[in-house]
Tab-separated table of C-alpha atoms in Angstrom:
chain	number	residue	atom	x	y	z
D	26	MET	CA	-4.762	11.639	-11.548
D	27	ALA	CA	-1.029	11.070	-12.088
D	28	PRO	CA	0.544	11.861	-15.483
D	29	ARG	CA	2.131	9.161	-17.594
D	30	VAL	CA	5.711	8.238	-16.639
D	31	ASN	CA	8.169	5.979	-18.444
D	32	ARG	CA	8.949	2.869	-16.432
D	33	ILE	CA	12.428	1.349	-16.346
D	34	VAL	CA	13.758	-2.031	-15.184
D	35	THR	CA	15.618	-1.322	-11.956
D	36	SER	CA	18.316	-3.187	-10.027
D	37	GLN	CA	17.851	-6.498	-8.255
D	38	TRP	CA	17.976	-6.160	-4.478
D	39	THR	CA	21.049	-7.767	-2.866
D	40	GLY	CA	21.366	-5.825	0.407
D	41	GLU	CA	25.048	-5.263	-0.336
D	42	ALA	CA	26.552	-2.266	1.490
D	43	THR	CA	27.227	0.867	-0.507
D	44	ASP	CA	29.199	4.057	-0.044
D	45	VAL	CA	26.309	6.479	-0.732
D	46	VAL	CA	22.556	6.042	-0.374
D	47	ILE	CA	20.318	8.542	-2.168
D	48	ILE	CA	16.800	8.833	-0.771
D	49	GLY	CA	14.343	9.879	-3.470
D	50	GLY	CA	13.890	8.959	-7.118
D	51	GLY	CA	13.014	12.350	-8.571
D	52	ILE	CA	15.160	14.263	-11.021
D	53	ILE	CA	17.464	15.566	-8.262
D	54	GLY	CA	18.151	12.117	-6.822
D	55	CYS	CA	18.568	10.497	-10.243
D	56	SER	CA	20.926	13.220	-11.473
D	57	THR	CA	22.998	12.954	-8.290
D	58	ALA	CA	23.218	9.175	-8.770
D	59	LEU	CA	24.427	9.645	-12.347
D	60	PHE	CA	27.202	12.080	-11.427
D	61	LEU	CA	28.356	9.987	-8.451
D	62	ALA	CA	28.373	6.749	-10.461
D	63	GLU	CA	30.348	8.389	-13.257
D	64	ARG	CA	33.051	9.156	-10.653
D	65	GLY	CA	33.208	5.507	-9.640
D	66	ILE	CA	31.540	6.070	-6.246
D	67	SER	CA	29.408	3.146	-5.067
D	68	THR	CA	25.847	4.505	-5.038
D	69	ALA	CA	22.374	3.113	-4.356
D	70	LEU	CA	19.240	5.173	-4.992
D	71	LEU	CA	16.148	4.146	-3.018
D	72	GLU	CA	12.653	5.217	-4.078
D	73	LYS	CA	9.570	4.220	-2.087
D	74	SER	CA	7.409	3.935	-5.212
D	75	GLU	CA	8.490	4.476	-8.841
D	76	ILE	CA	10.994	6.852	-10.422
D	77	ALA	CA	9.507	10.352	-10.888
D	78	CYS	CA	6.193	9.322	-9.330
D	79	GLU	CA	5.690	12.686	-7.600
D	80	GLN	CA	6.615	16.261	-8.535
D	81	SER	CA	9.365	15.324	-11.003
D	82	SER	CA	6.682	14.038	-13.405
D	83	ARG	CA	3.978	16.592	-12.517
D	84	ASN	CA	5.723	19.892	-13.274
D	85	TRP	CA	5.366	22.062	-16.367
D	86	GLY	CA	8.536	20.789	-18.049
D	87	TRP	CA	10.193	24.202	-18.351
D	88	CYS	CA	14.002	24.519	-18.492
D	89	ARG	CA	14.316	28.269	-18.012
D	90	THR	CA	16.847	30.892	-17.036
D	91	GLN	CA	14.518	33.908	-17.153
D	92	GLY	CA	12.888	35.216	-14.004
D	93	ARG	CA	14.843	33.047	-11.583
D	94	ASP	CA	16.120	34.134	-8.208
D	95	ILE	CA	19.531	35.678	-8.886
D	96	ARG	CA	21.118	33.162	-6.495
D	97	GLU	CA	20.030	30.344	-8.811
D	98	LEU	CA	21.471	31.804	-12.024
D	99	PRO	CA	24.951	30.187	-11.934
D	100	LEU	CA	23.315	26.826	-11.216
D	101	ILE	CA	20.689	27.078	-13.972
D	102	LEU	CA	23.333	28.144	-16.514
D	103	GLU	CA	25.305	25.000	-15.673
D	104	SER	CA	22.126	22.959	-15.789
D	105	MET	CA	21.195	24.312	-19.219
D	106	ARG	CA	24.647	23.372	-20.520
D	107	LEU	CA	24.078	19.831	-19.258
D	108	TRP	CA	20.550	19.637	-20.703
D	109	ARG	CA	21.848	20.514	-24.164
D	110	ASP	CA	24.450	17.729	-24.062
D	111	LEU	CA	22.327	15.152	-22.265
D	112	GLU	CA	20.623	13.239	-25.080
D	113	ALA	CA	23.950	11.928	-26.390
D	114	ARG	CA	24.807	10.509	-22.951
D	115	LEU	CA	21.555	8.746	-22.168
D	116	PRO	CA	20.071	5.400	-23.217
D	117	GLY	CA	16.618	7.033	-23.315
D	118	ALA	CA	15.238	10.349	-24.526
D	119	THR	CA	14.275	13.284	-22.289
D	120	GLY	CA	12.397	15.299	-24.918
D	121	PHE	CA	14.685	18.289	-24.401
D	122	ALA	CA	14.498	21.010	-27.045
D	123	VAL	CA	15.372	24.694	-27.189
D	124	CYS	CA	12.092	26.554	-27.702
D	125	GLY	CA	12.384	29.898	-25.908
D	126	THR	CA	10.318	31.122	-22.950
D	127	LEU	CA	8.135	34.218	-22.760
D	128	ASN	CA	6.770	35.846	-19.590
D	129	VAL	CA	4.172	38.482	-20.518
D	130	PHE	CA	3.338	41.581	-18.459
D	131	SER	CA	0.302	43.848	-18.399
D	132	THR	CA	0.777	45.961	-15.215
D	133	ASP	CA	3.308	48.592	-14.152
D	134	ARG	CA	4.402	46.424	-11.242
D	135	GLN	CA	5.099	43.413	-13.459
D	136	ILE	CA	7.015	45.528	-15.962
D	137	ASP	CA	9.122	47.175	-13.251
D	138	GLU	CA	9.940	43.767	-11.761
D	139	GLY	CA	10.906	42.421	-15.181
D	140	HIS	CA	13.270	45.321	-15.884
D	141	GLY	CA	14.698	45.097	-12.353
D	142	TRP	CA	15.414	41.398	-12.707
D	143	LEU	CA	17.039	41.865	-16.114
D	144	GLU	CA	19.321	44.594	-14.782
D	145	LYS	CA	20.624	42.230	-12.070
D	146	ALA	CA	20.821	39.239	-14.418
D	147	ARG	CA	23.055	41.034	-16.934
D	148	ASP	CA	26.029	40.311	-14.662
D	149	TYR	CA	25.557	36.618	-15.548
D	150	SER	CA	25.368	37.101	-19.339
D	151	VAL	CA	21.935	35.494	-19.592
D	152	ASP	CA	20.281	35.309	-22.990
D	153	CYS	CA	17.205	37.354	-22.008
D	154	ARG	CA	15.685	40.625	-23.139
D	155	MET	CA	12.546	42.709	-22.742
D	156	LEU	CA	10.109	42.882	-25.658
D	157	SER	CA	7.628	45.619	-26.527
D	158	ALA	CA	3.990	44.897	-27.346
D	159	ALA	CA	4.778	45.096	-31.060
D	160	GLU	CA	7.675	42.638	-30.685
D	161	ILE	CA	5.426	40.218	-28.771
D	162	SER	CA	2.920	40.310	-31.630
D	163	ARG	CA	5.638	39.593	-34.188
D	164	LEU	CA	6.860	36.641	-32.097
D	165	VAL	CA	3.378	35.253	-31.333
D	166	PRO	CA	1.154	36.784	-34.028
D	167	GLU	CA	-1.897	34.673	-33.233
D	168	HIS	CA	-2.372	35.981	-29.678
D	169	ARG	CA	-5.198	38.294	-28.539
D	170	GLY	CA	-3.666	39.270	-25.202
D	171	ARG	CA	-3.374	42.853	-23.984
D	172	TRP	CA	0.263	42.726	-23.014
D	173	ARG	CA	2.506	45.750	-22.783
D	174	GLU	CA	5.914	44.107	-22.412
D	175	ALA	CA	7.433	40.655	-21.907
D	176	LEU	CA	10.633	38.991	-20.749
D	177	TYR	CA	11.952	36.703	-23.490
D	178	ALA	CA	14.709	34.075	-23.294
D	179	PRO	CA	15.219	32.567	-26.777
D	180	SER	CA	17.715	29.887	-25.678
D	181	ASP	CA	15.554	28.477	-22.867
D	182	GLY	CA	14.103	25.027	-23.393
D	183	ARG	CA	11.610	22.363	-22.463
D	184	ALA	CA	11.734	18.649	-21.682
D	185	GLU	CA	9.278	15.888	-20.825
D	186	PRO	CA	8.912	15.307	-17.066
D	187	GLY	CA	7.603	11.758	-17.545
D	188	MET	CA	10.690	10.835	-19.576
D	189	ALA	CA	13.606	12.768	-18.089
D	190	ALA	CA	14.175	11.280	-14.619
D	191	PRO	CA	13.671	7.662	-15.809
D	192	ALA	CA	16.191	8.207	-18.617
D	193	ILE	CA	18.686	9.729	-16.165
D	194	ALA	CA	18.131	6.821	-13.747
D	195	ALA	CA	18.786	4.330	-16.563
D	196	ALA	CA	22.014	6.165	-17.393
D	197	ALA	CA	23.037	6.061	-13.726
D	198	MET	CA	22.560	2.276	-13.673
D	199	ARG	CA	24.605	1.953	-16.841
D	200	ALA	CA	27.369	3.916	-15.062
D	201	GLY	CA	27.250	1.523	-12.086
D	202	ALA	CA	24.636	2.881	-9.678
D	203	ARG	CA	21.991	0.627	-8.174
D	204	ILE	CA	18.426	1.913	-8.492
D	205	HIS	CA	15.821	0.291	-6.219
D	206	THR	CA	12.137	1.170	-6.488
D	207	ARG	CA	9.354	0.023	-4.146
D	208	THR	CA	11.936	0.424	-1.366
D	209	ALA	CA	10.906	2.844	1.378
D	210	VAL	CA	13.469	4.374	3.717
D	211	GLU	CA	11.975	4.630	7.204
D	212	GLY	CA	14.963	6.140	8.984
D	213	ILE	CA	18.609	7.175	8.831
D	214	GLU	CA	20.916	5.243	11.163
D	215	LEU	CA	23.775	6.870	13.058
D	216	SER	CA	26.705	5.261	14.870
D	217	GLY	CA	28.928	7.501	16.957
D	218	GLY	CA	27.131	10.509	15.482
D	219	ARG	CA	27.962	9.546	11.884
D	220	ILE	CA	25.937	7.926	9.104
D	221	SER	CA	26.126	4.128	9.263
D	222	GLY	CA	23.108	3.021	7.241
D	223	VAL	CA	19.439	3.463	6.421
D	224	LEU	CA	16.513	1.515	7.863
D	225	LEU	CA	14.059	0.197	5.286
D	226	ASP	CA	10.597	-1.268	5.085
D	227	ARG	CA	10.101	-4.961	5.886
D	228	GLY	CA	12.775	-4.758	8.598
D	229	ARG	CA	15.665	-4.390	6.178
D	230	ARG	CA	18.816	-2.307	6.592
D	231	LEU	CA	21.350	-1.034	4.077
D	232	ALA	CA	24.800	-0.100	5.356
D	233	CYS	CA	26.383	3.063	3.942
D	234	GLN	CA	28.762	5.856	4.869
D	235	ARG	CA	26.928	8.808	3.349
D	236	VAL	CA	23.315	9.732	2.634
D	237	VAL	CA	21.800	12.231	0.211
D	238	LEU	CA	18.273	13.238	1.169
D	239	ALA	CA	16.466	14.282	-2.024
D	240	GLY	CA	12.996	13.509	-0.743
D	241	GLY	CA	11.097	16.565	-1.993
D	242	ALA	CA	7.998	17.211	0.111
D	243	TRP	CA	8.967	14.371	2.491
D	244	SER	CA	12.372	15.809	3.404
D	245	SER	CA	11.517	17.938	6.432
D	246	ALA	CA	9.660	15.092	8.167
D	247	MET	CA	12.495	12.660	7.456
D	248	LEU	CA	15.026	14.990	9.100
D	249	ARG	CA	12.975	15.574	12.235
D	250	PRO	CA	14.043	12.340	14.044
D	251	LEU	CA	17.653	13.552	13.650
D	252	ASP	CA	16.747	16.909	15.287
D	253	ILE	CA	17.515	18.703	12.039
D	254	ARG	CA	15.220	21.644	11.410
D	255	LEU	CA	14.337	22.173	7.745
D	256	PRO	CA	11.645	24.842	7.230
D	257	GLN	CA	9.783	23.509	4.228
D	258	LEU	CA	6.106	23.355	3.288
D	259	ALA	CA	4.224	21.702	0.420
D	260	ILE	CA	2.052	23.676	-1.998
D	261	THR	CA	-0.385	22.116	-4.463
D	262	GLU	CA	-0.245	23.149	-8.104
D	263	SER	CA	-2.668	21.826	-10.732
D	264	THR	CA	-1.901	21.079	-14.385
D	265	LEU	CA	-3.594	19.607	-17.450
D	266	ARG	CA	-2.551	18.354	-20.855
D	267	THR	CA	-4.334	18.393	-24.166
D	268	GLU	CA	-4.395	15.825	-26.895
D	269	ALA	CA	-2.243	16.485	-29.970
D	270	PHE	CA	-3.183	19.851	-31.434
D	271	ASP	CA	-1.861	21.984	-34.301
D	272	GLY	CA	-1.736	25.736	-34.280
D	273	GLY	CA	-0.518	26.701	-30.802
D	274	PRO	CA	2.728	28.579	-30.030
D	275	ALA	CA	6.021	26.693	-30.253
D	276	LEU	CA	7.591	28.599	-27.368
D	277	SER	CA	6.689	28.184	-23.698
D	278	MET	CA	4.882	31.132	-22.173
D	279	LYS	CA	3.185	32.306	-19.016
D	280	GLY	CA	1.150	35.297	-17.885
D	281	GLY	CA	-2.364	36.465	-18.541
D	282	GLY	CA	-3.752	33.781	-16.218
D	283	PHE	CA	-2.190	30.661	-17.753
D	284	SER	CA	1.054	28.918	-18.675
D	285	ILE	CA	1.586	26.750	-21.742
D	286	ARG	CA	4.240	24.394	-23.109
D	287	LYS	CA	4.280	22.421	-26.340
D	288	ARG	CA	4.709	18.683	-25.659
D	289	LEU	CA	6.667	16.072	-27.571
D	290	ASP	CA	3.415	14.158	-28.208
D	291	GLY	CA	1.920	17.153	-30.030
D	292	GLY	CA	-0.293	18.310	-27.180
D	293	TYR	CA	0.194	21.109	-24.663
D	294	THR	CA	0.803	21.213	-20.926
D	295	VAL	CA	-1.320	23.995	-19.386
D	296	GLY	CA	-1.077	25.443	-15.890
D	297	PHE	CA	-2.693	28.283	-13.983
D	298	GLY	CA	0.350	29.779	-12.305
D	299	THR	CA	-1.684	32.486	-10.563
D	300	THR	CA	-2.920	30.738	-7.404
D	301	MET	CA	-1.462	27.801	-5.484
D	302	THR	CA	-3.066	25.911	-2.588
D	303	ALA	CA	-1.308	25.525	0.758
D	304	GLU	CA	-2.843	22.985	3.117
D	305	ILE	CA	-2.812	23.951	6.788
D	306	VAL	CA	-0.759	21.236	8.484
D	307	ALA	CA	1.218	21.000	11.720
D	308	ASP	CA	4.316	22.352	9.952
D	309	SER	CA	2.339	25.445	8.936
D	310	PHE	CA	2.451	26.504	12.606
D	311	ARG	CA	5.898	25.068	13.316
D	312	PHE	CA	7.460	27.098	10.494
D	313	LEU	CA	5.138	30.113	10.537
D	314	PRO	CA	7.855	32.617	11.606
D	315	ASP	CA	10.064	31.446	8.725
D	316	PHE	CA	7.349	31.853	6.086
D	317	LEU	CA	5.834	35.176	7.190
D	318	GLY	CA	7.942	37.143	4.713
D	319	LEU	CA	7.013	34.928	1.777
D	320	MET	CA	3.349	35.027	2.762
D	321	ARG	CA	3.394	38.839	2.866
D	322	GLU	CA	4.955	38.978	-0.609
D	323	GLU	CA	2.771	36.301	-2.209
D	324	TRP	CA	-0.516	36.627	-0.285
D	325	ARG	CA	-2.458	37.238	-3.499
D	326	SER	CA	-1.377	33.901	-4.971
D	327	ILE	CA	-1.644	31.567	-1.937
D	328	ARG	CA	-4.927	29.894	-0.976
D	329	LEU	CA	-5.019	28.282	2.502
D	330	GLN	CA	-7.190	25.243	3.180
D	331	ALA	CA	-7.517	22.285	5.545
D	332	GLY	CA	-7.857	18.725	4.294
D	333	ARG	CA	-7.046	15.043	4.774
D	334	ARG	CA	-3.301	15.606	4.867
D	335	ALA	CA	-3.822	18.286	7.519
D	336	ALA	CA	-5.758	15.941	9.792
D	337	GLY	CA	-3.097	13.263	9.482
D	338	SER	CA	-0.259	15.626	10.289
D	339	PHE	CA	-1.937	16.688	13.556
D	340	LEU	CA	-3.455	13.405	14.733
D	341	SER	CA	-0.719	10.878	13.929
D	342	PRO	CA	2.361	12.674	12.607
D	343	GLN	CA	4.723	9.704	13.030
D	344	GLN	CA	2.588	7.298	11.019
D	345	PHE	CA	1.420	9.895	8.509
D	346	ASN	CA	4.909	11.143	7.633
D	347	ARG	CA	6.583	7.728	7.451
D	348	PRO	CA	7.234	6.829	3.794
D	349	ARG	CA	5.720	3.566	2.589
D	350	THR	CA	5.867	1.819	-0.755
D	351	ASP	CA	2.270	2.906	-1.409
D	352	ALA	CA	2.686	6.469	-0.094
D	353	VAL	CA	2.626	8.583	-3.246
D	354	LEU	CA	1.665	12.227	-2.850
D	355	ASP	CA	-1.156	12.459	-5.388
D	356	PRO	CA	-3.375	15.446	-4.529
D	357	ALA	CA	-6.571	16.090	-6.433
D	358	PRO	CA	-6.297	18.876	-9.018
D	359	VAL	CA	-8.054	22.127	-8.165
D	360	ARG	CA	-10.496	22.226	-11.068
D	361	ARG	CA	-11.546	25.842	-10.591
D	362	ASP	CA	-7.904	26.837	-11.164
D	363	LEU	CA	-7.697	24.691	-14.280
D	364	SER	CA	-11.023	26.085	-15.518
D	365	LYS	CA	-9.683	29.620	-15.118
D	366	ALA	CA	-6.446	28.724	-16.892
D	367	TRP	CA	-8.364	27.165	-19.795
D	368	HIS	CA	-10.687	30.179	-20.014
D	369	HIS	CA	-7.751	32.610	-20.180
D	370	LEU	CA	-5.935	30.415	-22.711
D	371	VAL	CA	-8.923	30.233	-25.063
D	372	GLU	CA	-9.504	33.982	-24.752
D	373	THR	CA	-5.888	34.595	-25.742
D	374	PHE	CA	-5.603	31.865	-28.398
D	375	PRO	CA	-9.167	31.222	-29.669
D	376	HIS	CA	-8.166	28.273	-31.852
D	377	PHE	CA	-7.608	26.264	-28.628
D	378	ARG	CA	-11.375	25.861	-28.506
D	379	GLY	CA	-10.783	22.923	-30.826
D	380	ALA	CA	-8.317	21.216	-28.463
D	381	LYS	CA	-9.419	18.334	-26.225
D	382	ILE	CA	-8.328	18.051	-22.602
D	383	ALA	CA	-6.822	14.600	-22.130
D	384	GLU	CA	-5.717	14.574	-18.481
D	385	GLU	CA	-5.598	16.638	-15.282
D	386	TRP	CA	-3.348	16.205	-12.264
D	387	ALA	CA	-1.743	18.025	-9.329
D	388	GLY	CA	1.559	17.820	-7.499
D	389	LEU	CA	3.024	18.948	-4.187
D	390	ILE	CA	5.849	21.473	-4.535
D	391	ASP	CA	8.460	21.518	-1.748
D	392	VAL	CA	8.845	25.210	-0.850
D	393	THR	CA	11.388	26.945	1.379
D	394	PRO	CA	10.869	30.364	3.036
D	395	ASP	CA	12.912	32.159	0.352
D	396	ALA	CA	11.853	29.858	-2.527
D	397	VAL	CA	15.486	28.793	-3.069
D	398	PRO	CA	16.634	25.185	-2.522
D	399	VAL	CA	18.794	23.722	0.206
D	400	ILE	CA	21.824	21.944	-1.273
D	401	ALA	CA	24.192	21.456	1.626
D	402	PRO	CA	26.018	19.105	3.981
D	403	VAL	CA	24.500	18.935	7.455
D	404	GLU	CA	27.150	19.916	9.971
D	405	ALA	CA	25.441	18.126	12.874
D	406	VAL	CA	25.366	14.772	11.023
D	407	PRO	CA	28.648	14.038	9.215
D	408	GLY	CA	27.981	12.205	5.977
D	409	LEU	CA	24.495	13.682	5.386
D	410	VAL	CA	23.828	16.005	2.427
D	411	VAL	CA	20.391	17.555	1.845
D	412	SER	CA	19.176	18.471	-1.648
D	413	THR	CA	15.567	19.619	-1.460
D	414	GLY	CA	13.203	22.599	-1.319
D	415	TYR	CA	13.366	23.417	-5.026
D	416	SER	CA	10.164	25.470	-4.751
D	417	GLY	CA	8.830	24.642	-8.201
D	418	HIS	CA	12.178	25.357	-9.916
D	419	GLY	CA	13.688	21.880	-9.611
D	420	PHE	CA	13.035	20.330	-13.015
D	421	GLY	CA	15.103	22.813	-15.006
D	422	LEU	CA	17.718	22.963	-12.232
D	423	GLY	CA	17.792	19.180	-11.878
D	424	LEU	CA	20.978	18.368	-13.765
D	425	GLY	CA	23.033	21.228	-12.354
D	426	ALA	CA	21.686	20.530	-8.871
D	427	GLY	CA	22.574	16.849	-9.207
D	428	ARG	CA	26.082	17.816	-10.271
D	429	LEU	CA	26.474	20.211	-7.320
D	430	THR	CA	25.064	17.666	-4.865
D	431	ALA	CA	27.511	15.029	-6.130
D	432	ASP	CA	30.376	17.511	-5.759
D	433	LEU	CA	29.447	18.086	-2.110
D	434	VAL	CA	29.134	14.363	-1.403
D	435	ALA	CA	32.495	13.601	-3.021
D	436	ASN	CA	34.234	16.636	-1.483
D	437	ASP	CA	35.168	17.827	-4.977
D	438	ASN	CA	35.398	21.443	-6.072
D	439	PRO	CA	31.751	22.548	-6.420
D	440	VAL	CA	30.630	23.425	-9.927
D	441	VAL	CA	29.118	26.663	-8.566
D	442	ASP	CA	29.368	28.468	-5.246
D	443	PRO	CA	27.119	26.454	-2.878
D	444	SER	CA	26.875	29.111	-0.165
D	445	PRO	CA	23.496	30.550	-1.339
D	446	PHE	CA	21.982	27.100	-0.750
D	447	ARG	CA	23.296	26.475	2.777
D	448	LEU	CA	20.839	25.276	5.422
D	449	SER	CA	22.190	27.756	7.997
D	450	ARG	CA	20.537	30.699	6.223
D	451	PHE	CA	17.327	29.750	8.033
D	452	ARG	CA	16.774	30.539	11.685
D	453	GLY	CA	17.810	27.850	14.152
D	454	ASN	CA	20.222	26.062	11.788
D	455	ARG	CA	23.998	25.764	12.018
D	456	SER	CA	24.855	23.847	8.825
């Protein structure tokens, strides 16, 4: 049920000490490794399975400015600048292209929210504007949707999730980083209250002075032995792709019960984007006070359920949450959501009836209570920087977030103000 991901030849294990260890081989970890290695900082990235094996290969592939939390705008603008220049720097392609993104609205509430966001975003000089129904039809003449207005960002882009993080990891190795897959970190070691190394599977240890935790949905559990409280939950989102197909829109769009993105292979990535599934796990109760506000705002779009992961989190949390080389978060896609998305897509673009569905998958999105990431040093553990909780926004943010994370690790001037991403904004945290 996992999408296709490019595989790269990674570094040979030597056990040699390093300055920085990065935990997690998604786009955030790989981008951080690239920017650290380019500064000449000794860096080793450790991934329990393969590069981009979880959410970094399972997302929609959007690189968007429009509709983001205002706190993320400086970071996404930097990230978009990096995306546009990236292909020339990398030994492999990412599939990045400017295509434009369109978010369509049919209700008064959606329209008001779109205008409200645009008013705030103007302070950041974003390339976004509202379109009328007639302008939507001129932009996407083949549609049969009943949309009144839309938010349009012509300079937004797309990239291929299965290609991007592996290409960035290969570039990081070329710059001097070590990339180790099939290497699970089981704990972070402290000496005198400071980072001294990481404990690995098969009884191994790797000495280091600093650690970046970019573990996605694993991050909260990995911090718990250090008594660091990170309110983060995992939400399942389902996606499908079609075989190569002519006649669909070139831009990426969402609304009307589906999302769609043209792929480099000629097919389309299709998502639902209306309902996401949240499994009831032990952390659901542990972090309930933190997430009450988000649940009140998004109650229409969140489906609660119990399942295998829930049972494991209650019955044997230590064993269940410990990363292993075979522990890949690979949830089953919710087929009723994908069926609804396909139904809405075909209603809107009838020629998609001729497209063939090639693959379906799901991923676990690491969500924070305000749906904004944590990118911050941890005051209680000198040498530890957390970069996680991207809440479904991480792929497009990945390059800018990697740059900011590297700045914090290296104590350089941050590329954007990091204060909106501090851990201390959540209750019970000092950092």
